[in-house]
mmCIF file of N, CA and C in Angstrom:
data_model
loop_
_atom_site.group_PDB
_atom_site.id
_atom_site.type_symbol
_atom_site.label_atom_id
_atom_site.label_comp_id
_atom_site.label_asym_id
_atom_site.label_seq_id
_atom_site.Cartn_x
_atom_site.Cartn_y
_atom_site.Cartn_z
ATOM 1 N N MET A 3 -25.709 9.818 15.095
ATOM 2 C CA MET A 3 -26.548 10.994 14.271
ATOM 3 C C MET A 3 -25.661 11.984 14.523
ATOM 4 N N THR A 4 -24.258 12.308 14.014
ATOM 5 C CA THR A 4 -23.589 13.180 14.847
ATOM 6 C C THR A 4 -23.217 13.926 13.525
ATOM 7 N N VAL A 5 -22.533 14.649 13.373
ATOM 8 C CA VAL A 5 -21.853 15.798 11.969
ATOM 9 C C VAL A 5 -20.252 15.774 12.905
ATOM 10 N N LYS A 6 -19.397 16.137 11.313
ATOM 11 C CA LYS A 6 -17.974 16.508 12.025
ATOM 12 C C LYS A 6 -17.688 17.864 11.678
ATOM 13 N N GLN A 7 -17.151 17.853 12.763
ATOM 14 C CA GLN A 7 -16.571 19.397 13.297
ATOM 15 C C GLN A 7 -15.359 19.756 13.219
ATOM 16 N N LEU A 8 -14.791 20.791 12.177
ATOM 17 C CA LEU A 8 -13.201 21.265 12.665
ATOM 18 C C LEU A 8 -13.043 22.022 13.549
ATOM 19 N N SER A 9 -12.021 22.022 14.664
ATOM 20 C CA SER A 9 -11.418 22.885 15.413
ATOM 21 C C SER A 9 -10.270 23.042 14.902
ATOM 22 N N VAL A 10 -10.001 24.445 14.814
ATOM 23 C CA VAL A 10 -8.876 25.384 14.289
ATOM 24 C C VAL A 10 -7.770 25.963 15.274
ATOM 25 N N PHE A 11 -6.901 25.874 15.432
ATOM 26 C CA PHE A 11 -6.375 26.812 16.174
ATOM 27 C C PHE A 11 -5.550 28.204 15.483
ATOM 28 N N VAL A 12 -5.995 29.201 15.658
ATOM 29 C CA VAL A 12 -5.656 30.197 15.043
ATOM 30 C C VAL A 12 -4.820 31.532 15.862
ATOM 31 N N GLU A 13 -3.596 31.635 15.302
ATOM 32 C CA GLU A 13 -3.291 32.807 16.180
ATOM 33 C C GLU A 13 -4.185 34.122 16.449
ATOM 34 N N ASN A 14 -4.166 34.763 17.506
ATOM 35 C CA ASN A 14 -4.609 35.821 17.406
ATOM 36 C C ASN A 14 -3.756 37.271 17.304
ATOM 37 N N LYS A 15 -3.869 37.198 15.901
ATOM 38 C CA LYS A 15 -3.098 38.454 15.196
ATOM 39 C C LYS A 15 -3.989 38.789 13.922
ATOM 40 N N PRO A 16 -3.885 39.796 13.432
ATOM 41 C CA PRO A 16 -4.551 40.311 12.202
ATOM 42 C C PRO A 16 -4.159 39.518 11.055
ATOM 43 N N GLY A 17 -5.311 39.305 10.941
ATOM 44 C CA GLY A 17 -5.041 38.420 9.275
ATOM 45 C C GLY A 17 -4.728 37.050 9.431
ATOM 46 N N LYS A 18 -4.552 36.286 10.449
ATOM 47 C CA LYS A 18 -4.568 34.785 10.673
ATOM 48 C C LYS A 18 -6.044 34.334 10.677
ATOM 49 N N LEU A 19 -6.858 34.914 10.791
ATOM 50 C CA LEU A 19 -8.774 34.089 10.781
ATOM 51 C C LEU A 19 -8.592 34.144 9.118
ATOM 52 N N MET A 20 -8.433 35.339 8.593
ATOM 53 C CA MET A 20 -8.736 35.901 7.190
ATOM 54 C C MET A 20 -8.112 34.554 6.165
ATOM 55 N N GLU A 21 -6.842 34.014 6.878
ATOM 56 C CA GLU A 21 -5.793 33.226 6.073
ATOM 57 C C GLU A 21 -6.674 31.758 5.973
ATOM 58 N N ALA A 22 -6.801 31.776 7.138
ATOM 59 C CA ALA A 22 -7.710 30.029 7.340
ATOM 60 C C ALA A 22 -8.922 30.497 6.123
ATOM 61 N N LEU A 23 -9.719 31.308 6.433
ATOM 62 C CA LEU A 23 -11.082 31.738 5.822
ATOM 63 C C LEU A 23 -10.520 31.349 4.232
ATOM 64 N N GLU A 24 -10.204 32.189 3.800
ATOM 65 C CA GLU A 24 -9.246 32.296 2.759
ATOM 66 C C GLU A 24 -8.942 31.053 1.574
ATOM 67 N N ALA A 25 -8.293 30.075 2.783
ATOM 68 C CA ALA A 25 -7.898 28.955 2.398
ATOM 69 C C ALA A 25 -8.847 27.674 2.269
ATOM 70 N N LEU A 26 -9.837 27.899 2.821
ATOM 71 C CA LEU A 26 -11.175 27.303 2.409
ATOM 72 C C LEU A 26 -11.994 27.614 1.270
ATOM 73 N N ALA A 27 -12.010 29.128 1.304
ATOM 74 C CA ALA A 27 -13.015 29.539 0.111
ATOM 75 C C ALA A 27 -12.399 28.874 -0.970
ATOM 76 N N GLU A 28 -10.764 29.364 -1.208
ATOM 77 C CA GLU A 28 -10.258 28.908 -2.666
ATOM 78 C C GLU A 28 -9.961 27.412 -3.171
ATOM 79 N N SER A 29 -10.423 26.612 -1.959
ATOM 80 C CA SER A 29 -11.033 25.410 -2.015
ATOM 81 C C SER A 29 -12.331 24.710 -2.481
ATOM 82 N N GLY A 30 -12.801 26.006 -2.306
ATOM 83 C CA GLY A 30 -14.525 25.535 -2.578
ATOM 84 C C GLY A 30 -15.276 25.166 -1.734
ATOM 85 N N ILE A 31 -14.654 24.994 -0.371
ATOM 86 C CA ILE A 31 -15.476 24.412 0.832
ATOM 87 C C ILE A 31 -16.349 25.689 1.252
ATOM 88 N N ASP A 32 -17.439 25.178 1.792
ATOM 89 C CA ASP A 32 -18.584 26.333 2.110
ATOM 90 C C ASP A 32 -18.706 26.068 3.542
ATOM 91 N N LEU A 33 -18.883 27.055 4.463
ATOM 92 C CA LEU A 33 -19.235 27.249 5.804
ATOM 93 C C LEU A 33 -20.700 26.612 6.123
ATOM 94 N N ARG A 34 -20.945 26.343 7.101
ATOM 95 C CA ARG A 34 -22.524 25.892 7.544
ATOM 96 C C ARG A 34 -22.531 26.774 8.565
ATOM 97 N N ALA A 35 -21.625 26.415 9.499
ATOM 98 C CA ALA A 35 -21.555 27.127 10.760
ATOM 99 C C ALA A 35 -20.398 27.389 11.566
ATOM 100 N N ILE A 36 -20.132 28.674 12.315
ATOM 101 C CA ILE A 36 -18.999 28.981 12.633
ATOM 102 C C ILE A 36 -19.188 29.797 14.228
ATOM 103 N N SER A 37 -18.129 29.413 14.663
ATOM 104 C CA SER A 37 -17.942 30.009 16.275
ATOM 105 C C SER A 37 -16.245 30.239 16.112
ATOM 106 N N LEU A 38 -16.304 30.966 16.784
ATOM 107 C CA LEU A 38 -14.341 31.795 17.405
ATOM 108 C C LEU A 38 -14.382 32.091 18.814
ATOM 109 N N ALA A 39 -13.550 31.508 19.444
ATOM 110 C CA ALA A 39 -13.557 31.698 20.738
ATOM 111 C C ALA A 39 -11.904 32.521 21.060
ATOM 112 N N ASP A 40 -11.650 33.233 21.618
ATOM 113 C CA ASP A 40 -10.168 33.366 21.883
ATOM 114 C C ASP A 40 -9.580 33.691 23.524
ATOM 115 N N THR A 41 -8.521 33.555 22.901
ATOM 116 C CA THR A 41 -7.479 33.683 24.937
ATOM 117 C C THR A 41 -6.675 35.043 24.087
ATOM 118 N N SER A 42 -5.686 35.081 24.619
ATOM 119 C CA SER A 42 -4.759 36.347 24.285
ATOM 120 C C SER A 42 -3.418 36.186 23.483
ATOM 121 N N ASP A 43 -3.343 34.457 23.074
ATOM 122 C CA ASP A 43 -2.870 34.071 22.215
ATOM 123 C C ASP A 43 -3.321 33.538 20.798
ATOM 124 N N PHE A 44 -4.297 33.052 20.910
ATOM 125 C CA PHE A 44 -4.956 31.847 19.979
ATOM 126 C C PHE A 44 -6.353 31.940 20.262
ATOM 127 N N GLY A 45 -7.021 31.637 19.140
ATOM 128 C CA GLY A 45 -8.004 31.506 19.102
ATOM 129 C C GLY A 45 -8.532 29.729 18.230
ATOM 130 N N ILE A 46 -9.784 29.536 18.666
ATOM 131 C CA ILE A 46 -10.253 28.190 18.468
ATOM 132 C C ILE A 46 -11.383 28.401 17.644
ATOM 133 N N LEU A 47 -11.476 28.219 16.125
ATOM 134 C CA LEU A 47 -12.290 28.017 15.365
ATOM 135 C C LEU A 47 -13.013 27.050 14.794
ATOM 136 N N ARG A 48 -14.183 27.029 15.301
ATOM 137 C CA ARG A 48 -14.733 26.012 15.512
ATOM 138 C C ARG A 48 -15.879 25.831 14.305
ATOM 139 N N ALA A 49 -15.786 25.237 12.961
ATOM 140 C CA ALA A 49 -16.691 24.900 11.904
ATOM 141 C C ALA A 49 -17.324 23.870 11.650
ATOM 142 N N ILE A 50 -18.660 24.002 10.689
ATOM 143 C CA ILE A 50 -19.203 22.861 10.054
ATOM 144 C C ILE A 50 -19.032 23.355 8.333
ATOM 145 N N VAL A 51 -18.042 22.664 8.156
ATOM 146 C CA VAL A 51 -18.210 22.874 6.260
ATOM 147 C C VAL A 51 -18.796 21.522 5.749
ATOM 148 N N ASN A 52 -19.118 21.954 4.194
ATOM 149 C CA ASN A 52 -19.528 20.883 3.549
ATOM 150 C C ASN A 52 -18.841 19.859 3.529
ATOM 151 N N ARG A 53 -17.487 20.073 3.167
ATOM 152 C CA ARG A 53 -16.496 19.014 3.071
ATOM 153 C C ARG A 53 -15.439 18.720 4.180
ATOM 154 N N PRO A 54 -15.769 18.283 5.277
ATOM 155 C CA PRO A 54 -14.827 18.279 6.256
ATOM 156 C C PRO A 54 -13.751 17.720 5.886
ATOM 157 N N ASP A 55 -13.840 16.733 5.209
ATOM 158 C CA ASP A 55 -12.146 15.988 5.130
ATOM 159 C C ASP A 55 -11.198 16.921 4.441
ATOM 160 N N HIS A 56 -11.817 17.171 3.346
ATOM 161 C CA HIS A 56 -10.964 18.141 1.918
ATOM 162 C C HIS A 56 -10.251 19.561 3.239
ATOM 163 N N ALA A 57 -11.323 19.895 4.230
ATOM 164 C CA ALA A 57 -11.551 20.769 4.580
ATOM 165 C C ALA A 57 -10.204 20.835 5.839
ATOM 166 N N TYR A 58 -10.267 19.653 6.872
ATOM 167 C CA TYR A 58 -8.764 19.126 7.133
ATOM 168 C C TYR A 58 -7.459 19.360 6.517
ATOM 169 N N GLU A 59 -7.650 18.710 5.353
ATOM 170 C CA GLU A 59 -6.248 18.693 4.624
ATOM 171 C C GLU A 59 -5.578 19.804 4.139
ATOM 172 N N VAL A 60 -7.041 20.961 3.777
ATOM 173 C CA VAL A 60 -6.432 22.557 3.329
ATOM 174 C C VAL A 60 -5.663 22.978 4.256
ATOM 175 N N LEU A 61 -6.704 23.463 5.589
ATOM 176 C CA LEU A 61 -5.896 23.731 6.851
ATOM 177 C C LEU A 61 -4.921 23.412 7.192
ATOM 178 N N SER A 62 -4.530 21.859 7.500
ATOM 179 C CA SER A 62 -3.193 21.149 7.800
ATOM 180 C C SER A 62 -2.066 21.803 6.875
ATOM 181 N N GLU A 63 -2.486 21.439 5.319
ATOM 182 C CA GLU A 63 -1.476 22.095 4.305
ATOM 183 C C GLU A 63 -1.406 23.870 4.562
ATOM 184 N N SER A 64 -2.274 24.351 4.920
ATOM 185 C CA SER A 64 -1.730 25.624 5.325
ATOM 186 C C SER A 64 -1.300 26.076 6.142
ATOM 187 N N GLY A 65 -0.412 25.128 7.439
ATOM 188 C CA GLY A 65 0.065 25.140 8.318
ATOM 189 C C GLY A 65 -1.098 25.646 10.229
ATOM 190 N N PHE A 66 -2.087 25.088 9.503
ATOM 191 C CA PHE A 66 -2.884 25.321 11.087
ATOM 192 C C PHE A 66 -2.965 23.882 11.490
ATOM 193 N N LEU A 67 -3.103 23.972 12.903
ATOM 194 C CA LEU A 67 -3.097 23.094 13.697
ATOM 195 C C LEU A 67 -5.127 22.662 13.493
ATOM 196 N N VAL A 68 -5.460 21.649 13.192
ATOM 197 C CA VAL A 68 -6.757 21.206 12.823
ATOM 198 C C VAL A 68 -6.954 20.158 13.597
ATOM 199 N N LYS A 69 -8.172 19.834 14.778
ATOM 200 C CA LYS A 69 -8.751 18.993 15.088
ATOM 201 C C LYS A 69 -9.937 18.485 14.692
ATOM 202 N N THR A 70 -10.770 17.269 14.400
ATOM 203 C CA THR A 70 -11.995 17.380 14.084
ATOM 204 C C THR A 70 -12.609 16.392 15.126
ATOM 205 N N ASN A 71 -13.901 16.809 15.434
ATOM 206 C CA ASN A 71 -14.739 15.982 16.508
ATOM 207 C C ASN A 71 -16.087 15.657 16.163
ATOM 208 N N ASN A 72 -17.085 14.945 16.442
ATOM 209 C CA ASN A 72 -18.505 14.904 16.280
ATOM 210 C C ASN A 72 -19.332 15.797 17.583
ATOM 211 N N VAL A 73 -19.881 16.446 16.328
ATOM 212 C CA VAL A 73 -20.903 16.898 16.901
ATOM 213 C C VAL A 73 -22.223 16.660 16.940
ATOM 214 N N LEU A 74 -23.422 17.565 17.380
ATOM 215 C CA LEU A 74 -24.833 16.999 16.900
ATOM 216 C C LEU A 74 -25.320 18.101 16.572
ATOM 217 N N ALA A 75 -26.032 18.303 15.691
ATOM 218 C CA ALA A 75 -26.743 19.416 14.757
ATOM 219 C C ALA A 75 -28.459 19.224 15.427
ATOM 220 N N VAL A 76 -29.068 19.903 16.125
ATOM 221 C CA VAL A 76 -30.175 20.241 16.587
ATOM 222 C C VAL A 76 -31.375 20.850 16.150
ATOM 223 N N VAL A 77 -32.261 20.554 15.601
ATOM 224 C CA VAL A 77 -33.319 21.334 15.489
ATOM 225 C C VAL A 77 -33.851 21.390 16.323
ATOM 226 N N ILE A 78 -34.126 23.134 17.031
ATOM 227 C CA ILE A 78 -35.481 23.064 17.995
ATOM 228 C C ILE A 78 -36.471 24.324 17.419
ATOM 229 N N GLY A 79 -37.525 24.294 17.913
ATOM 230 C CA GLY A 79 -38.709 24.974 17.415
ATOM 231 C C GLY A 79 -38.205 26.506 18.068
ATOM 232 N N ASP A 80 -38.329 27.462 17.015
ATOM 233 C CA ASP A 80 -38.016 28.787 17.367
ATOM 234 C C ASP A 80 -38.820 29.599 18.167
ATOM 235 N N LYS A 81 -38.752 29.128 19.465
ATOM 236 C CA LYS A 81 -39.408 29.858 20.363
ATOM 237 C C LYS A 81 -39.057 30.007 21.757
ATOM 238 N N PRO A 82 -39.244 31.006 22.496
ATOM 239 C CA PRO A 82 -39.108 31.122 23.820
ATOM 240 C C PRO A 82 -39.160 29.429 24.500
ATOM 241 N N GLY A 83 -38.028 29.270 24.982
ATOM 242 C CA GLY A 83 -37.811 27.993 25.676
ATOM 243 C C GLY A 83 -37.457 26.749 24.950
ATOM 244 N N GLY A 84 -37.139 26.868 23.461
ATOM 245 C CA GLY A 84 -37.048 25.650 22.468
ATOM 246 C C GLY A 84 -35.782 24.778 22.884
ATOM 247 N N LEU A 85 -34.516 26.154 23.319
ATOM 248 C CA LEU A 85 -33.366 25.559 23.616
ATOM 249 C C LEU A 85 -33.319 24.647 24.927
ATOM 250 N N ALA A 86 -34.116 25.528 25.834
ATOM 251 C CA ALA A 86 -33.971 25.197 27.446
ATOM 252 C C ALA A 86 -34.833 23.754 27.475
ATOM 253 N N SER A 87 -35.524 23.724 26.852
ATOM 254 C CA SER A 87 -36.504 22.244 26.412
ATOM 255 C C SER A 87 -35.124 21.032 26.076
ATOM 256 N N VAL A 88 -34.263 21.048 25.274
ATOM 257 C CA VAL A 88 -33.680 20.535 24.697
ATOM 258 C C VAL A 88 -32.303 20.250 25.922
ATOM 259 N N VAL A 89 -32.227 21.569 26.395
ATOM 260 C CA VAL A 89 -30.922 21.032 27.401
ATOM 261 C C VAL A 89 -31.438 20.328 28.631
ATOM 262 N N ARG A 90 -32.549 20.970 29.044
ATOM 263 C CA ARG A 90 -33.276 20.089 29.981
ATOM 264 C C ARG A 90 -33.399 18.663 30.083
ATOM 265 N N LEU A 91 -33.573 18.253 29.033
ATOM 266 C CA LEU A 91 -33.886 17.070 28.304
ATOM 267 C C LEU A 91 -32.416 15.896 28.855
ATOM 268 N N LEU A 92 -31.180 16.722 28.238
ATOM 269 C CA LEU A 92 -29.535 16.087 28.302
ATOM 270 C C LEU A 92 -29.389 16.277 29.874
ATOM 271 N N SER A 93 -29.551 17.329 30.239
ATOM 272 C CA SER A 93 -29.216 17.391 31.995
ATOM 273 C C SER A 93 -30.487 16.350 32.600
ATOM 274 N N GLU A 94 -31.332 16.223 32.541
ATOM 275 C CA GLU A 94 -32.067 15.391 33.070
ATOM 276 C C GLU A 94 -31.807 14.005 32.893
ATOM 277 N N GLY A 95 -30.855 13.651 31.782
ATOM 278 C CA GLY A 95 -29.827 12.695 31.126
ATOM 279 C C GLY A 95 -28.745 12.188 31.367
ATOM 280 N N ASN A 96 -28.496 13.407 32.562
ATOM 281 C CA ASN A 96 -27.009 13.152 33.113
ATOM 282 C C ASN A 96 -25.784 13.190 31.952
ATOM 283 N N VAL A 97 -26.086 14.440 30.568
ATOM 284 C CA VAL A 97 -25.259 14.538 29.353
ATOM 285 C C VAL A 97 -24.718 15.972 29.924
ATOM 286 N N ASN A 98 -23.202 16.166 30.273
ATOM 287 C CA ASN A 98 -22.850 17.497 29.684
ATOM 288 C C ASN A 98 -22.788 17.754 28.545
ATOM 289 N N ILE A 99 -23.197 19.267 28.615
ATOM 290 C CA ILE A 99 -22.713 20.341 27.350
ATOM 291 C C ILE A 99 -21.746 20.821 27.664
ATOM 292 N N GLU A 100 -20.604 20.326 26.542
ATOM 293 C CA GLU A 100 -19.497 21.439 26.814
ATOM 294 C C GLU A 100 -19.425 22.658 26.412
ATOM 295 N N TYR A 101 -20.206 23.021 25.042
ATOM 296 C CA TYR A 101 -20.853 23.903 24.319
ATOM 297 C C TYR A 101 -21.250 23.869 23.349
ATOM 298 N N THR A 102 -22.030 24.881 23.188
ATOM 299 C CA THR A 102 -22.889 25.303 22.116
ATOM 300 C C THR A 102 -22.997 25.990 21.260
ATOM 301 N N TYR A 103 -23.665 26.487 20.054
ATOM 302 C CA TYR A 103 -23.183 27.759 19.069
ATOM 303 C C TYR A 103 -24.787 27.077 18.147
ATOM 304 N N ALA A 104 -25.121 28.361 17.896
ATOM 305 C CA ALA A 104 -26.074 28.209 16.625
ATOM 306 C C ALA A 104 -25.759 28.632 15.504
ATOM 307 N N PHE A 105 -26.513 28.293 14.507
ATOM 308 C CA PHE A 105 -25.989 28.682 13.038
ATOM 309 C C PHE A 105 -27.344 28.678 12.426
ATOM 310 N N VAL A 106 -27.210 29.710 11.100
ATOM 311 C CA VAL A 106 -28.225 30.335 10.496
ATOM 312 C C VAL A 106 -28.649 29.054 9.285
ATOM 313 N N ALA A 107 -30.103 28.984 9.390
ATOM 314 C CA ALA A 107 -30.513 28.646 8.118
ATOM 315 C C ALA A 107 -31.987 29.135 7.704
ATOM 316 N N HIS A 108 -32.531 28.881 6.408
ATOM 317 C CA HIS A 108 -33.286 29.360 6.112
ATOM 318 C C HIS A 108 -34.937 28.794 6.519
ATOM 319 N N SER A 109 -35.263 29.567 7.789
ATOM 320 C CA SER A 109 -36.368 28.865 8.146
ATOM 321 C C SER A 109 -37.214 30.002 9.401
ATOM 322 N N ARG A 110 -38.510 29.866 9.310
ATOM 323 C CA ARG A 110 -39.009 30.432 10.042
ATOM 324 C C ARG A 110 -39.715 30.211 11.097
ATOM 325 N N ASP A 111 -39.734 28.286 11.258
ATOM 326 C CA ASP A 111 -40.212 27.980 12.096
ATOM 327 C C ASP A 111 -39.423 26.987 13.761
ATOM 328 N N ASN A 112 -38.028 27.077 12.799
ATOM 329 C CA ASN A 112 -37.040 26.318 13.429
ATOM 330 C C ASN A 112 -35.642 27.177 13.557
ATOM 331 N N ALA A 113 -34.846 26.546 14.825
ATOM 332 C CA ALA A 113 -33.480 27.678 14.976
ATOM 333 C C ALA A 113 -32.299 26.018 14.973
ATOM 334 N N TYR A 114 -31.516 26.178 14.669
ATOM 335 C CA TYR A 114 -30.548 25.171 14.612
ATOM 336 C C TYR A 114 -29.851 25.672 15.674
ATOM 337 N N VAL A 115 -28.767 24.667 16.233
ATOM 338 C CA VAL A 115 -27.259 24.644 17.160
ATOM 339 C C VAL A 115 -26.764 23.619 17.126
ATOM 340 N N ILE A 116 -25.892 23.480 17.212
ATOM 341 C CA ILE A 116 -24.432 23.006 17.603
ATOM 342 C C ILE A 116 -24.282 22.506 18.861
ATOM 343 N N LEU A 117 -24.351 20.859 19.658
ATOM 344 C CA LEU A 117 -23.961 21.278 20.909
ATOM 345 C C LEU A 117 -22.999 19.729 20.923
ATOM 346 N N ARG A 118 -21.914 20.425 21.649
ATOM 347 C CA ARG A 118 -20.719 19.292 21.900
ATOM 348 C C ARG A 118 -21.045 18.893 23.182
ATOM 349 N N VAL A 119 -21.086 17.572 23.510
ATOM 350 C CA VAL A 119 -21.268 17.014 24.691
ATOM 351 C C VAL A 119 -20.440 15.869 25.298
ATOM 352 N N ASP A 120 -20.618 15.504 26.347
ATOM 353 C CA ASP A 120 -19.514 14.531 26.702
ATOM 354 C C ASP A 120 -20.025 12.872 26.354
ATOM 355 N N ASN A 121 -21.194 12.697 25.933
ATOM 356 C CA ASN A 121 -21.393 11.504 25.495
ATOM 357 C C ASN A 121 -22.668 11.532 24.504
ATOM 358 N N ASN A 122 -21.905 11.439 22.928
ATOM 359 C CA ASN A 122 -22.780 11.471 21.878
ATOM 360 C C ASN A 122 -23.757 10.386 21.728
ATOM 361 N N ASP A 123 -23.398 9.205 21.893
ATOM 362 C CA ASP A 123 -24.378 8.120 21.976
ATOM 363 C C ASP A 123 -25.311 8.275 22.747
ATOM 364 N N GLU A 124 -25.188 8.723 24.365
ATOM 365 C CA GLU A 124 -26.707 8.903 25.128
ATOM 366 C C GLU A 124 -27.370 9.984 25.122
ATOM 367 N N ALA A 125 -26.311 11.191 23.835
ATOM 368 C CA ALA A 125 -27.455 12.265 23.718
ATOM 369 C C ALA A 125 -28.525 11.884 22.751
ATOM 370 N N VAL A 126 -28.301 11.562 21.582
ATOM 371 C CA VAL A 126 -28.796 10.842 20.778
ATOM 372 C C VAL A 126 -29.911 10.084 21.274
ATOM 373 N N ASN A 127 -29.456 9.138 21.869
ATOM 374 C CA ASN A 127 -30.792 8.142 22.222
ATOM 375 C C ASN A 127 -31.707 8.981 23.009
ATOM 376 N N ILE A 128 -31.355 10.118 23.886
ATOM 377 C CA ILE A 128 -32.489 10.808 24.817
ATOM 378 C C ILE A 128 -33.094 11.851 23.799
ATOM 379 N N LEU A 129 -32.277 12.345 23.110
ATOM 380 C CA LEU A 129 -32.774 13.243 21.965
ATOM 381 C C LEU A 129 -34.031 12.907 21.114
ATOM 382 N N THR A 130 -33.561 11.654 20.532
ATOM 383 C CA THR A 130 -34.392 10.921 19.563
ATOM 384 C C THR A 130 -35.645 10.206 20.138
ATOM 385 N N LYS A 131 -35.593 9.675 21.385
ATOM 386 C CA LYS A 131 -36.565 9.073 22.277
ATOM 387 C C LYS A 131 -37.621 10.052 22.508
ATOM 388 N N ASN A 132 -37.046 11.648 22.434
ATOM 389 C CA ASN A 132 -38.025 12.573 22.813
ATOM 390 C C ASN A 132 -38.314 12.899 21.809
ATOM 391 N N LYS A 133 -38.177 12.741 20.403
ATOM 392 C CA LYS A 133 -38.626 13.189 19.351
ATOM 393 C C LYS A 133 -37.760 14.536 18.737
ATOM 394 N N VAL A 134 -36.697 14.612 19.683
ATOM 395 C CA VAL A 134 -36.310 16.026 19.134
ATOM 396 C C VAL A 134 -35.144 15.404 17.494
ATOM 397 N N THR A 135 -35.124 16.393 16.521
ATOM 398 C CA THR A 135 -34.797 16.255 15.400
ATOM 399 C C THR A 135 -33.308 16.240 15.345
ATOM 400 N N LEU A 136 -32.578 15.790 14.817
ATOM 401 C CA LEU A 136 -31.324 15.361 14.427
ATOM 402 C C LEU A 136 -30.974 15.621 13.257
ATOM 403 N N LEU A 137 -30.004 16.471 12.578
ATOM 404 C CA LEU A 137 -29.638 16.884 11.173
ATOM 405 C C LEU A 137 -28.643 15.682 11.139
ATOM 406 N N THR A 138 -28.920 15.271 9.803
ATOM 407 C CA THR A 138 -27.524 14.032 9.508
ATOM 408 C C THR A 138 -26.652 15.110 8.777
ATOM 409 N N GLU A 139 -25.319 14.540 8.461
ATOM 410 C CA GLU A 139 -24.099 15.301 7.876
ATOM 411 C C GLU A 139 -24.908 15.797 6.444
ATOM 412 N N LYS A 140 -25.529 14.823 5.694
ATOM 413 C CA LYS A 140 -25.965 15.189 4.358
ATOM 414 C C LYS A 140 -27.100 16.217 4.179
ATOM 415 N N GLU A 141 -28.435 16.268 5.370
ATOM 416 C CA GLU A 141 -28.979 17.402 5.443
ATOM 417 C C GLU A 141 -27.990 18.654 5.659
ATOM 418 N N LEU A 142 -27.122 18.650 6.990
ATOM 419 C CA LEU A 142 -26.756 19.966 7.107
ATOM 420 C C LEU A 142 -26.188 20.328 6.252
ATOM 421 N N TYR A 143 -25.496 19.907 5.301
ATOM 422 C CA TYR A 143 -24.488 20.344 4.125
ATOM 423 C C TYR A 143 -25.221 20.992 2.883
ATOM 424 N N SER A 144 -26.608 20.442 2.614
ATOM 425 C CA SER A 144 -27.513 20.879 1.551
ATOM 426 C C SER A 144 -28.394 22.115 1.943
ATOM 427 N N MET A 145 -27.917 22.516 3.465
ATOM 428 C CA MET A 145 -28.786 23.425 3.945
ATOM 429 C C MET A 145 -28.694 24.925 2.824
#
């Protein structure tokens, strides 16, 4: 139960992020989650979109270096300690979290996070065994 994430290398210059986002928008691709981390020379735009294969093509054709990988979309209770409880499960199962970022959905009861881990299969096993809800691509794209 993983979802496809795009990692786009964007030059750290005015207008470059806009170019990537406008290329997606002009192709009718809708963002579901987004994160941007930067260095002095470039940024890594991580995005979950409703049509990842098409987005990959659009961005590549627009001159961006794009990679895809599989991540987990996790539903957690929107309360203090909700994320900590999920992180504890993975930590106790010896699964390393490489990075995480949250995304917004229309819910008062739940929060949603993307987790990039070193072992998706083991993480899915641990989380489902502990009744943590993972979103499928279809569920995530329809939010």
